[in-house]
């Protein structure tokens, strides 16, 4: 080969190598770190191209197309884990590892207190970035989610108060299912036997426990209050529980007003106007209220059934007859009698 041809070939090889090197460096730059940090939401079912676009728009990538190609050729596109992530733009390779199991998606831990309503739980979910409105709609119209023991229209009362950890992509259905599973953990064989012995359905049990939860000032009072209500139900006496009126009106207890006629509201939840239990729970009771209904204190030391109670000066006062109830009310100058 002539010397000129060899020089031309060498120059061509060098040029080709330099071009390849430049392309490689450019590709590495495209896939390299950006120094940005962002919280990104990777939806369920998102494709590699969609994830790449999300990361590029968040400033974590310079080229979504290059990242999408890498995901496809590396096989990672099929292993993407949906969720909400806090990520740094440390380069495509680290981002790909993070989104395929290398980093756990962000989650939120929420505590739902005893005695709150579904609307209160929905507010907590919304404040945490979850779909509180969708949760409340599902509670009110549960459809196939409603367990057979729920006799009412909604799931109020069966959203067990506890601490839960949810993925930030958790759907209302996933949240409701978690709460129902936790409630069903309370339906142990011993509890079911006690319900049968007491002649209580699950729905009546939860409904009464929700009223006890709202009436009691402490866990120690719950068995006594449950005993009063069970005695009154047994005798056909109205429960006359203020929290049921508050629920009927969508009010809080301190907002109730006799002068405004609140206690005359014509609602099946008004236990001043209608005997027996209301149609369903008025709140979501905790374990202590549920167990209090199954293990009530119904009699005084002389075996007389408790039929009345009220709170005054931080104490629960019990009575076996109305005359004694009135005497104690007058003694402690209590203006708003409870049952």
mmCIF file of C-alpha atoms in Angstrom:
data_model
loop_
_atom_site.group_PDB
_atom_site.id
_atom_site.type_symbol
_atom_site.label_atom_id
_atom_site.label_comp_id
_atom_site.label_asym_id
_atom_site.label_seq_id
_atom_site.Cartn_x
_atom_site.Cartn_y
_atom_site.Cartn_z
ATOM 1 C CA UNK A 1 0.000 0.000 0.000
ATOM 2 C CA UNK A 2 1.432 3.388 -0.937
ATOM 3 C CA UNK A 3 2.606 5.570 1.913
ATOM 4 C CA UNK A 4 -0.077 8.194 1.167
ATOM 5 C CA UNK A 5 -2.831 5.619 1.366
ATOM 6 C CA UNK A 6 -1.502 4.348 4.677
ATOM 7 C CA UNK A 7 -1.426 7.899 6.075
ATOM 8 C CA UNK A 8 -4.967 8.489 4.862
ATOM 9 C CA UNK A 9 -6.116 5.247 6.520
ATOM 10 C CA UNK A 10 -4.395 6.137 9.779
ATOM 11 C CA UNK A 11 -5.979 9.572 9.745
ATOM 12 C CA UNK A 12 -9.373 7.995 9.054
ATOM 13 C CA UNK A 13 -9.020 5.545 11.925
ATOM 14 C CA UNK A 14 -7.933 8.315 14.283
ATOM 15 C CA UNK A 15 -10.837 10.508 13.159
ATOM 16 C CA UNK A 16 -13.268 7.649 13.590
ATOM 17 C CA UNK A 17 -11.881 6.889 17.046
ATOM 18 C CA UNK A 18 -12.070 10.528 18.071
ATOM 19 C CA UNK A 19 -15.648 10.762 16.765
ATOM 20 C CA UNK A 20 -16.589 7.634 18.706
ATOM 21 C CA UNK A 21 -14.863 9.002 21.796
ATOM 22 C CA UNK A 22 -16.685 12.310 21.495
ATOM 23 C CA UNK A 23 -20.038 10.536 21.049
ATOM 24 C CA UNK A 24 -19.301 8.350 24.047
ATOM 25 C CA UNK A 25 -18.353 11.339 26.172
ATOM 26 C CA UNK A 26 -21.482 13.154 25.038
ATOM 27 C CA UNK A 27 -23.636 10.126 25.885
ATOM 28 C CA UNK A 28 -22.003 9.877 29.295
ATOM 29 C CA UNK A 29 -22.621 13.586 29.799
ATOM 30 C CA UNK A 30 -26.279 13.124 28.843
ATOM 31 C CA UNK A 31 -26.602 10.285 31.337
ATOM 32 C CA UNK A 32 -24.397 11.873 33.982
ATOM 33 C CA UNK A 33 -25.249 13.708 37.200
ATOM 34 C CA UNK A 34 -27.133 16.994 37.106
ATOM 35 C CA UNK A 35 -26.660 17.950 40.748
ATOM 36 C CA UNK A 36 -30.397 18.553 41.173
ATOM 37 C CA UNK A 37 -32.646 17.045 43.857
ATOM 38 C CA UNK A 38 -36.394 16.520 43.523
ATOM 39 C CA UNK A 39 -39.412 14.579 44.741
ATOM 40 C CA UNK A 40 -40.949 12.644 41.856
ATOM 41 C CA UNK A 41 -44.104 10.575 41.542
ATOM 42 C CA UNK A 42 -43.829 7.396 39.482
ATOM 43 C CA UNK A 43 -47.388 6.216 38.734
ATOM 44 C CA UNK A 44 -48.402 2.584 38.668
ATOM 45 C CA UNK A 45 -48.001 1.120 35.192
ATOM 46 C CA UNK A 46 -45.701 3.904 33.967
ATOM 47 C CA UNK A 47 -43.506 2.918 31.014
ATOM 48 C CA UNK A 48 -39.770 3.518 30.856
ATOM 49 C CA UNK A 49 -40.337 6.427 28.478
ATOM 50 C CA UNK A 50 -42.875 8.004 30.843
ATOM 51 C CA UNK A 51 -40.543 7.620 33.818
ATOM 52 C CA UNK A 52 -37.691 9.134 31.804
ATOM 53 C CA UNK A 53 -39.852 12.143 30.932
ATOM 54 C CA UNK A 54 -40.812 12.626 34.611
ATOM 55 C CA UNK A 55 -37.150 12.564 35.669
ATOM 56 C CA UNK A 56 -36.100 14.924 32.888
ATOM 57 C CA UNK A 57 -38.844 17.425 33.745
ATOM 58 C CA UNK A 58 -37.709 17.292 37.385
ATOM 59 C CA UNK A 59 -34.168 18.197 36.319
ATOM 60 C CA UNK A 60 -32.711 14.845 37.375
ATOM 61 C CA UNK A 61 -31.729 13.920 33.801
ATOM 62 C CA UNK A 62 -30.381 15.819 30.803
ATOM 63 C CA UNK A 63 -31.923 13.459 28.290
ATOM 64 C CA UNK A 64 -35.023 11.416 28.917
ATOM 65 C CA UNK A 65 -34.591 9.716 25.529
ATOM 66 C CA UNK A 66 -31.114 8.436 26.438
ATOM 67 C CA UNK A 67 -32.345 7.220 29.823
ATOM 68 C CA UNK A 68 -35.366 5.512 28.251
ATOM 69 C CA UNK A 69 -33.071 3.711 25.830
ATOM 70 C CA UNK A 70 -30.829 2.600 28.682
ATOM 71 C CA UNK A 71 -33.821 1.258 30.639
ATOM 72 C CA UNK A 72 -35.026 -0.657 27.607
ATOM 73 C CA UNK A 73 -31.694 -2.225 26.643
ATOM 74 C CA UNK A 74 -30.714 -3.024 30.245
ATOM 75 C CA UNK A 75 -34.053 -4.740 30.955
ATOM 76 C CA UNK A 76 -34.776 -2.415 33.902
ATOM 77 C CA UNK A 77 -37.843 -0.911 32.235
ATOM 78 C CA UNK A 78 -39.780 -4.023 33.266
ATOM 79 C CA UNK A 79 -38.654 -3.770 36.904
ATOM 80 C CA UNK A 80 -39.593 -0.174 37.741
ATOM 81 C CA UNK A 81 -41.214 0.191 41.179
ATOM 82 C CA UNK A 82 -43.988 2.818 41.351
ATOM 83 C CA UNK A 83 -44.064 5.272 44.224
ATOM 84 C CA UNK A 84 -43.065 8.718 45.370
ATOM 85 C CA UNK A 85 -39.288 9.194 45.617
ATOM 86 C CA UNK A 86 -36.896 11.822 46.847
ATOM 87 C CA UNK A 87 -34.006 11.509 44.404
ATOM 88 C CA UNK A 88 -30.757 13.227 43.514
ATOM 89 C CA UNK A 89 -29.586 13.650 39.937
ATOM 90 C CA UNK A 90 -26.549 11.409 40.496
ATOM 91 C CA UNK A 91 -26.609 9.956 37.009
ATOM 92 C CA UNK A 92 -28.769 7.634 34.976
ATOM 93 C CA UNK A 93 -27.256 4.416 36.277
ATOM 94 C CA UNK A 94 -27.841 5.265 39.938
ATOM 95 C CA UNK A 95 -31.333 6.553 39.156
ATOM 96 C CA UNK A 96 -32.158 3.315 37.359
ATOM 97 C CA UNK A 97 -30.960 1.276 40.338
ATOM 98 C CA UNK A 98 -32.958 3.474 42.731
ATOM 99 C CA UNK A 99 -36.193 2.987 40.786
ATOM 100 C CA UNK A 100 -35.832 -0.772 40.438
ATOM 101 C CA UNK A 101 -35.635 -1.664 44.123
ATOM 102 C CA UNK A 102 -32.532 0.185 45.247
ATOM 103 C CA UNK A 103 -34.486 2.828 47.183
ATOM 104 C CA UNK A 104 -37.761 2.456 49.044
ATOM 105 C CA UNK A 105 -40.552 4.788 47.935
ATOM 106 C CA UNK A 106 -41.571 7.459 50.423
ATOM 107 C CA UNK A 107 -44.333 6.530 52.852
ATOM 108 C CA UNK A 108 -46.373 8.262 55.512
ATOM 109 C CA UNK A 109 -47.247 7.015 58.996
ATOM 110 C CA UNK A 110 -50.585 8.257 60.315
ATOM 111 C CA UNK A 111 -52.321 7.753 63.645
ATOM 112 C CA UNK A 112 -56.117 7.683 63.586
ATOM 113 C CA UNK A 113 -57.444 8.326 67.125
ATOM 114 C CA UNK A 114 -60.310 6.474 68.757
ATOM 115 C CA UNK A 115 -63.688 8.126 68.608
ATOM 116 C CA UNK A 116 -63.167 10.184 65.468
ATOM 117 C CA UNK A 117 -65.488 10.040 62.474
ATOM 118 C CA UNK A 118 -64.690 9.021 58.920
ATOM 119 C CA UNK A 119 -64.717 12.679 57.909
ATOM 120 C CA UNK A 120 -61.963 13.344 60.471
ATOM 121 C CA UNK A 121 -59.901 10.478 59.086
ATOM 122 C CA UNK A 122 -60.386 11.804 55.556
ATOM 123 C CA UNK A 123 -59.017 15.169 56.677
ATOM 124 C CA UNK A 124 -55.912 13.507 58.108
ATOM 125 C CA UNK A 125 -55.342 11.627 54.863
ATOM 126 C CA UNK A 126 -55.666 14.789 52.773
ATOM 127 C CA UNK A 127 -53.224 16.646 55.005
ATOM 128 C CA UNK A 128 -50.722 13.819 54.424
ATOM 129 C CA UNK A 129 -51.055 14.072 50.648
ATOM 130 C CA UNK A 130 -53.365 11.086 50.164
ATOM 131 C CA UNK A 131 -56.828 11.058 48.600
ATOM 132 C CA UNK A 132 -59.002 11.933 51.578
ATOM 133 C CA UNK A 133 -62.011 12.855 49.446
ATOM 134 C CA UNK A 134 -61.869 9.539 47.602
ATOM 135 C CA UNK A 135 -61.534 7.737 50.926
ATOM 136 C CA UNK A 136 -64.674 9.419 52.275
ATOM 137 C CA UNK A 137 -66.650 8.615 49.119
ATOM 138 C CA UNK A 138 -65.649 4.968 49.426
ATOM 139 C CA UNK A 139 -66.587 4.868 53.124
ATOM 140 C CA UNK A 140 -70.014 6.271 52.304
ATOM 141 C CA UNK A 141 -70.556 4.000 49.284
ATOM 142 C CA UNK A 142 -68.358 0.934 49.862
ATOM 143 C CA UNK A 143 -70.070 -1.404 47.415
ATOM 144 C CA UNK A 144 -68.324 -4.777 47.308
ATOM 145 C CA UNK A 145 -65.880 -3.651 50.006
ATOM 146 C CA UNK A 146 -68.602 -3.766 52.675
ATOM 147 C CA UNK A 147 -68.193 -6.830 54.939
ATOM 148 C CA UNK A 148 -71.315 -8.951 55.544
ATOM 149 C CA UNK A 149 -71.515 -7.991 59.221
ATOM 150 C CA UNK A 150 -71.913 -4.278 58.392
ATOM 151 C CA UNK A 151 -75.653 -3.722 58.448
ATOM 152 C CA UNK A 152 -75.581 0.019 57.858
ATOM 153 C CA UNK A 153 -75.054 1.895 54.635
ATOM 154 C CA UNK A 154 -71.520 3.125 55.394
ATOM 155 C CA UNK A 155 -68.306 1.804 56.921
ATOM 156 C CA UNK A 156 -68.425 4.333 59.776
ATOM 157 C CA UNK A 157 -67.363 2.511 62.935
ATOM 158 C CA UNK A 158 -65.336 -0.189 61.189
ATOM 159 C CA UNK A 159 -62.327 1.987 60.308
ATOM 160 C CA UNK A 160 -60.227 0.712 63.166
ATOM 161 C CA UNK A 161 -58.319 3.482 64.968
ATOM 162 C CA UNK A 162 -54.620 2.637 64.936
ATOM 163 C CA UNK A 163 -51.305 3.747 63.451
ATOM 164 C CA UNK A 164 -50.830 2.853 59.791
ATOM 165 C CA UNK A 165 -48.007 3.309 57.303
ATOM 166 C CA UNK A 166 -49.081 3.941 53.718
ATOM 167 C CA UNK A 167 -47.174 4.326 50.479
ATOM 168 C CA UNK A 168 -47.778 7.819 49.118
ATOM 169 C CA UNK A 169 -49.458 6.224 46.094
ATOM 170 C CA UNK A 170 -51.920 4.362 48.335
ATOM 171 C CA UNK A 171 -55.425 4.434 46.880
ATOM 172 C CA UNK A 172 -58.576 4.991 48.952
ATOM 173 C CA UNK A 173 -59.396 1.309 48.499
ATOM 174 C CA UNK A 174 -56.009 0.258 49.905
ATOM 175 C CA UNK A 175 -56.472 2.538 52.922
ATOM 176 C CA UNK A 176 -59.997 1.268 53.617
ATOM 177 C CA UNK A 177 -58.939 -2.368 53.210
ATOM 178 C CA UNK A 178 -56.099 -1.868 55.707
ATOM 179 C CA UNK A 179 -58.502 -0.437 58.286
ATOM 180 C CA UNK A 180 -61.065 -3.182 57.756
ATOM 181 C CA UNK A 181 -58.370 -5.861 58.102
ATOM 182 C CA UNK A 182 -57.289 -4.291 61.374
ATOM 183 C CA UNK A 183 -60.885 -4.268 62.622
ATOM 184 C CA UNK A 184 -61.316 -7.928 61.708
ATOM 185 C CA UNK A 185 -58.263 -8.725 63.833
ATOM 186 C CA UNK A 186 -60.481 -7.785 66.809
ATOM 187 C CA UNK A 187 -63.031 -10.437 65.827
ATOM 188 C CA UNK A 188 -61.156 -13.226 67.560
ATOM 189 C CA UNK A 189 -62.858 -16.550 68.423
ATOM 190 C CA UNK A 190 -63.248 -15.505 72.104
ATOM 191 C CA UNK A 191 -64.865 -12.227 71.018
ATOM 192 C CA UNK A 192 -67.241 -14.035 68.684
ATOM 193 C CA UNK A 193 -68.213 -16.377 71.525
ATOM 194 C CA UNK A 194 -68.905 -13.419 73.821
ATOM 195 C CA UNK A 195 -71.013 -11.736 71.146
ATOM 196 C CA UNK A 196 -73.079 -14.892 70.825
ATOM 197 C CA UNK A 197 -73.446 -15.192 74.612
ATOM 198 C CA UNK A 198 -74.503 -11.547 74.904
ATOM 199 C CA UNK A 199 -76.929 -11.830 71.991
ATOM 200 C CA UNK A 200 -75.182 -9.029 70.126
ATOM 201 C CA UNK A 201 -74.572 -8.794 66.408
ATOM 202 C CA UNK A 202 -71.254 -7.339 65.268
ATOM 203 C CA UNK A 203 -73.142 -4.274 64.069
ATOM 204 C CA UNK A 204 -74.888 -3.710 67.407
ATOM 205 C CA UNK A 205 -71.589 -4.264 69.232
ATOM 206 C CA UNK A 206 -69.744 -1.659 67.204
ATOM 207 C CA UNK A 207 -72.659 0.783 67.293
ATOM 208 C CA UNK A 208 -72.897 0.669 71.093
ATOM 209 C CA UNK A 209 -69.105 0.802 71.478
ATOM 210 C CA UNK A 210 -69.011 3.962 69.374
ATOM 211 C CA UNK A 211 -71.467 5.668 71.755
ATOM 212 C CA UNK A 212 -69.516 4.472 74.796
ATOM 213 C CA UNK A 213 -66.319 5.807 73.210
ATOM 214 C CA UNK A 214 -67.834 9.259 72.786
ATOM 215 C CA UNK A 215 -69.476 9.375 76.234
ATOM 216 C CA UNK A 216 -66.552 8.195 78.345
ATOM 217 C CA UNK A 217 -64.036 10.538 79.877
ATOM 218 C CA UNK A 218 -61.527 7.719 80.351
ATOM 219 C CA UNK A 219 -61.063 4.020 79.613
ATOM 220 C CA UNK A 220 -61.902 3.211 83.250
ATOM 221 C CA UNK A 221 -65.401 4.654 82.815
ATOM 222 C CA UNK A 222 -66.223 2.656 79.704
ATOM 223 C CA UNK A 223 -67.441 -0.612 81.337
ATOM 224 C CA UNK A 224 -69.795 1.368 83.626
ATOM 225 C CA UNK A 225 -71.232 3.450 80.790
ATOM 226 C CA UNK A 226 -71.623 0.321 78.669
ATOM 227 C CA UNK A 227 -73.459 -1.273 81.602
ATOM 228 C CA UNK A 228 -75.882 1.661 81.870
ATOM 229 C CA UNK A 229 -76.686 1.547 78.160
ATOM 230 C CA UNK A 230 -77.122 -2.236 78.102
ATOM 231 C CA UNK A 231 -79.467 -2.029 81.093
ATOM 232 C CA UNK A 232 -81.506 0.693 79.427
ATOM 233 C CA UNK A 233 -81.731 -1.251 76.167
ATOM 234 C CA UNK A 234 -82.860 -4.331 78.083
ATOM 235 C CA UNK A 235 -85.664 -2.328 79.716
ATOM 236 C CA UNK A 236 -86.765 -0.503 76.576
ATOM 237 C CA UNK A 237 -85.562 2.838 77.915
ATOM 238 C CA UNK A 238 -84.156 5.413 75.462
ATOM 239 C CA UNK A 239 -80.378 5.750 75.569
ATOM 240 C CA UNK A 240 -80.546 9.562 75.633
ATOM 241 C CA UNK A 241 -76.928 9.864 74.534
ATOM 242 C CA UNK A 242 -75.859 13.376 73.542
ATOM 243 C CA UNK A 243 -73.194 12.179 71.055
ATOM 244 C CA UNK A 244 -75.856 10.543 68.900
ATOM 245 C CA UNK A 245 -77.615 13.907 68.551
ATOM 246 C CA UNK A 246 -74.320 15.553 67.649
ATOM 247 C CA UNK A 247 -73.770 12.928 64.960
ATOM 248 C CA UNK A 248 -77.267 13.406 63.567
ATOM 249 C CA UNK A 249 -76.615 17.133 63.190
ATOM 250 C CA UNK A 250 -73.001 16.834 62.045
ATOM 251 C CA UNK A 251 -71.920 18.855 65.080
ATOM 252 C CA UNK A 252 -69.331 18.452 67.819
ATOM 253 C CA UNK A 253 -70.604 17.823 71.345
ATOM 254 C CA UNK A 254 -69.794 21.323 72.668
ATOM 255 C CA UNK A 255 -71.824 22.808 69.800
ATOM 256 C CA UNK A 256 -75.106 21.182 70.865
ATOM 257 C CA UNK A 257 -77.772 23.615 72.052
ATOM 258 C CA UNK A 258 -81.037 22.766 73.797
ATOM 259 C CA UNK A 259 -82.222 26.310 73.241
ATOM 260 C CA UNK A 260 -81.744 25.865 69.488
ATOM 261 C CA UNK A 261 -83.853 22.699 69.546
ATOM 262 C CA UNK A 262 -80.989 20.359 68.673
ATOM 263 C CA UNK A 263 -82.337 17.585 70.899
ATOM 264 C CA UNK A 264 -85.644 17.616 69.035
ATOM 265 C CA UNK A 265 -84.104 16.827 65.641
ATOM 266 C CA UNK A 266 -86.115 14.138 63.873
ATOM 267 C CA UNK A 267 -83.374 11.655 63.087
ATOM 268 C CA UNK A 268 -83.098 7.936 63.802
ATOM 269 C CA UNK A 269 -79.731 8.833 65.351
ATOM 270 C CA UNK A 270 -81.468 10.974 67.969
ATOM 271 C CA UNK A 271 -81.625 8.580 70.917
ATOM 272 C CA UNK A 272 -83.746 11.075 72.862
ATOM 273 C CA UNK A 273 -86.597 10.646 70.364
ATOM 274 C CA UNK A 274 -86.070 7.048 69.260
ATOM 275 C CA UNK A 275 -85.612 3.994 71.444
ATOM 276 C CA UNK A 276 -82.947 1.381 70.877
ATOM 277 C CA UNK A 277 -79.658 1.725 69.088
ATOM 278 C CA UNK A 278 -79.226 4.200 66.222
ATOM 279 C CA UNK A 279 -78.926 2.757 62.693
ATOM 280 C CA UNK A 280 -75.172 2.490 62.913
ATOM 281 C CA UNK A 281 -71.994 3.640 64.658
ATOM 282 C CA UNK A 282 -71.473 7.348 65.273
ATOM 283 C CA UNK A 283 -67.672 7.143 65.387
ATOM 284 C CA UNK A 284 -64.866 4.614 65.104
ATOM 285 C CA UNK A 285 -64.400 2.957 68.506
ATOM 286 C CA UNK A 286 -61.129 1.582 69.759
ATOM 287 C CA UNK A 287 -60.337 -1.722 71.405
ATOM 288 C CA UNK A 288 -61.099 -0.544 74.956
ATOM 289 C CA UNK A 289 -64.609 0.619 74.093
ATOM 290 C CA UNK A 290 -65.297 -2.578 72.149
ATOM 291 C CA UNK A 291 -64.158 -4.734 75.058
ATOM 292 C CA UNK A 292 -66.129 -2.615 77.548
ATOM 293 C CA UNK A 293 -69.367 -3.531 75.764
ATOM 294 C CA UNK A 294 -68.468 -7.214 76.072
ATOM 295 C CA UNK A 295 -67.383 -6.907 79.714
ATOM 296 C CA UNK A 296 -69.662 -4.250 81.233
ATOM 297 C CA UNK A 297 -70.223 -3.359 84.877
ATOM 298 C CA UNK A 298 -74.008 -3.397 85.121
ATOM 299 C CA UNK A 299 -74.778 -3.438 88.864
ATOM 300 C CA UNK A 300 -73.784 -1.763 92.089
ATOM 301 C CA UNK A 301 -72.475 -3.673 95.103
ATOM 302 C CA UNK A 302 -76.070 -4.499 96.126
ATOM 303 C CA UNK A 303 -76.867 -6.020 92.748
ATOM 304 C CA UNK A 304 -79.025 -3.118 91.553
ATOM 305 C CA UNK A 305 -78.706 -2.219 87.857
ATOM 306 C CA UNK A 306 -77.144 1.108 86.941
ATOM 307 C CA UNK A 307 -79.553 3.148 84.796
ATOM 308 C CA UNK A 308 -78.223 6.715 84.940
ATOM 309 C CA UNK A 309 -74.884 8.504 84.836
ATOM 310 C CA UNK A 310 -73.419 11.962 84.488
ATOM 311 C CA UNK A 311 -70.038 13.643 84.668
ATOM 312 C CA UNK A 312 -69.143 16.354 87.152
ATOM 313 C CA UNK A 313 -65.883 17.647 88.601
ATOM 314 C CA UNK A 314 -63.938 15.156 86.514
ATOM 315 C CA UNK A 315 -65.823 12.143 87.875
ATOM 316 C CA UNK A 316 -68.465 9.722 86.657
ATOM 317 C CA UNK A 317 -71.548 9.505 88.903
ATOM 318 C CA UNK A 318 -73.809 6.467 88.596
ATOM 319 C CA UNK A 319 -77.333 5.926 89.849
ATOM 320 C CA UNK A 320 -79.824 3.089 89.963
ATOM 321 C CA UNK A 321 -82.943 5.294 89.917
ATOM 322 C CA UNK A 322 -84.071 8.630 88.576
ATOM 323 C CA UNK A 323 -84.670 10.148 92.009
ATOM 324 C CA UNK A 324 -81.062 9.518 93.002
ATOM 325 C CA UNK A 325 -79.914 10.840 89.658
ATOM 326 C CA UNK A 326 -81.820 14.110 90.214
ATOM 327 C CA UNK A 327 -80.489 14.453 93.760
ATOM 328 C CA UNK A 328 -76.912 14.086 92.573
ATOM 329 C CA UNK A 329 -77.483 16.498 89.704
ATOM 330 C CA UNK A 330 -78.776 19.097 92.152
ATOM 331 C CA UNK A 331 -75.933 18.434 94.567
ATOM 332 C CA UNK A 332 -73.283 19.023 91.943
ATOM 333 C CA UNK A 333 -75.274 21.729 90.162
ATOM 334 C CA UNK A 334 -75.000 19.891 86.889
ATOM 335 C CA UNK A 335 -77.151 21.651 84.331
ATOM 336 C CA UNK A 336 -77.242 19.179 81.407
ATOM 337 C CA UNK A 337 -78.221 15.658 82.489
ATOM 338 C CA UNK A 338 -76.894 12.640 80.647
ATOM 339 C CA UNK A 339 -78.774 9.315 80.733
#
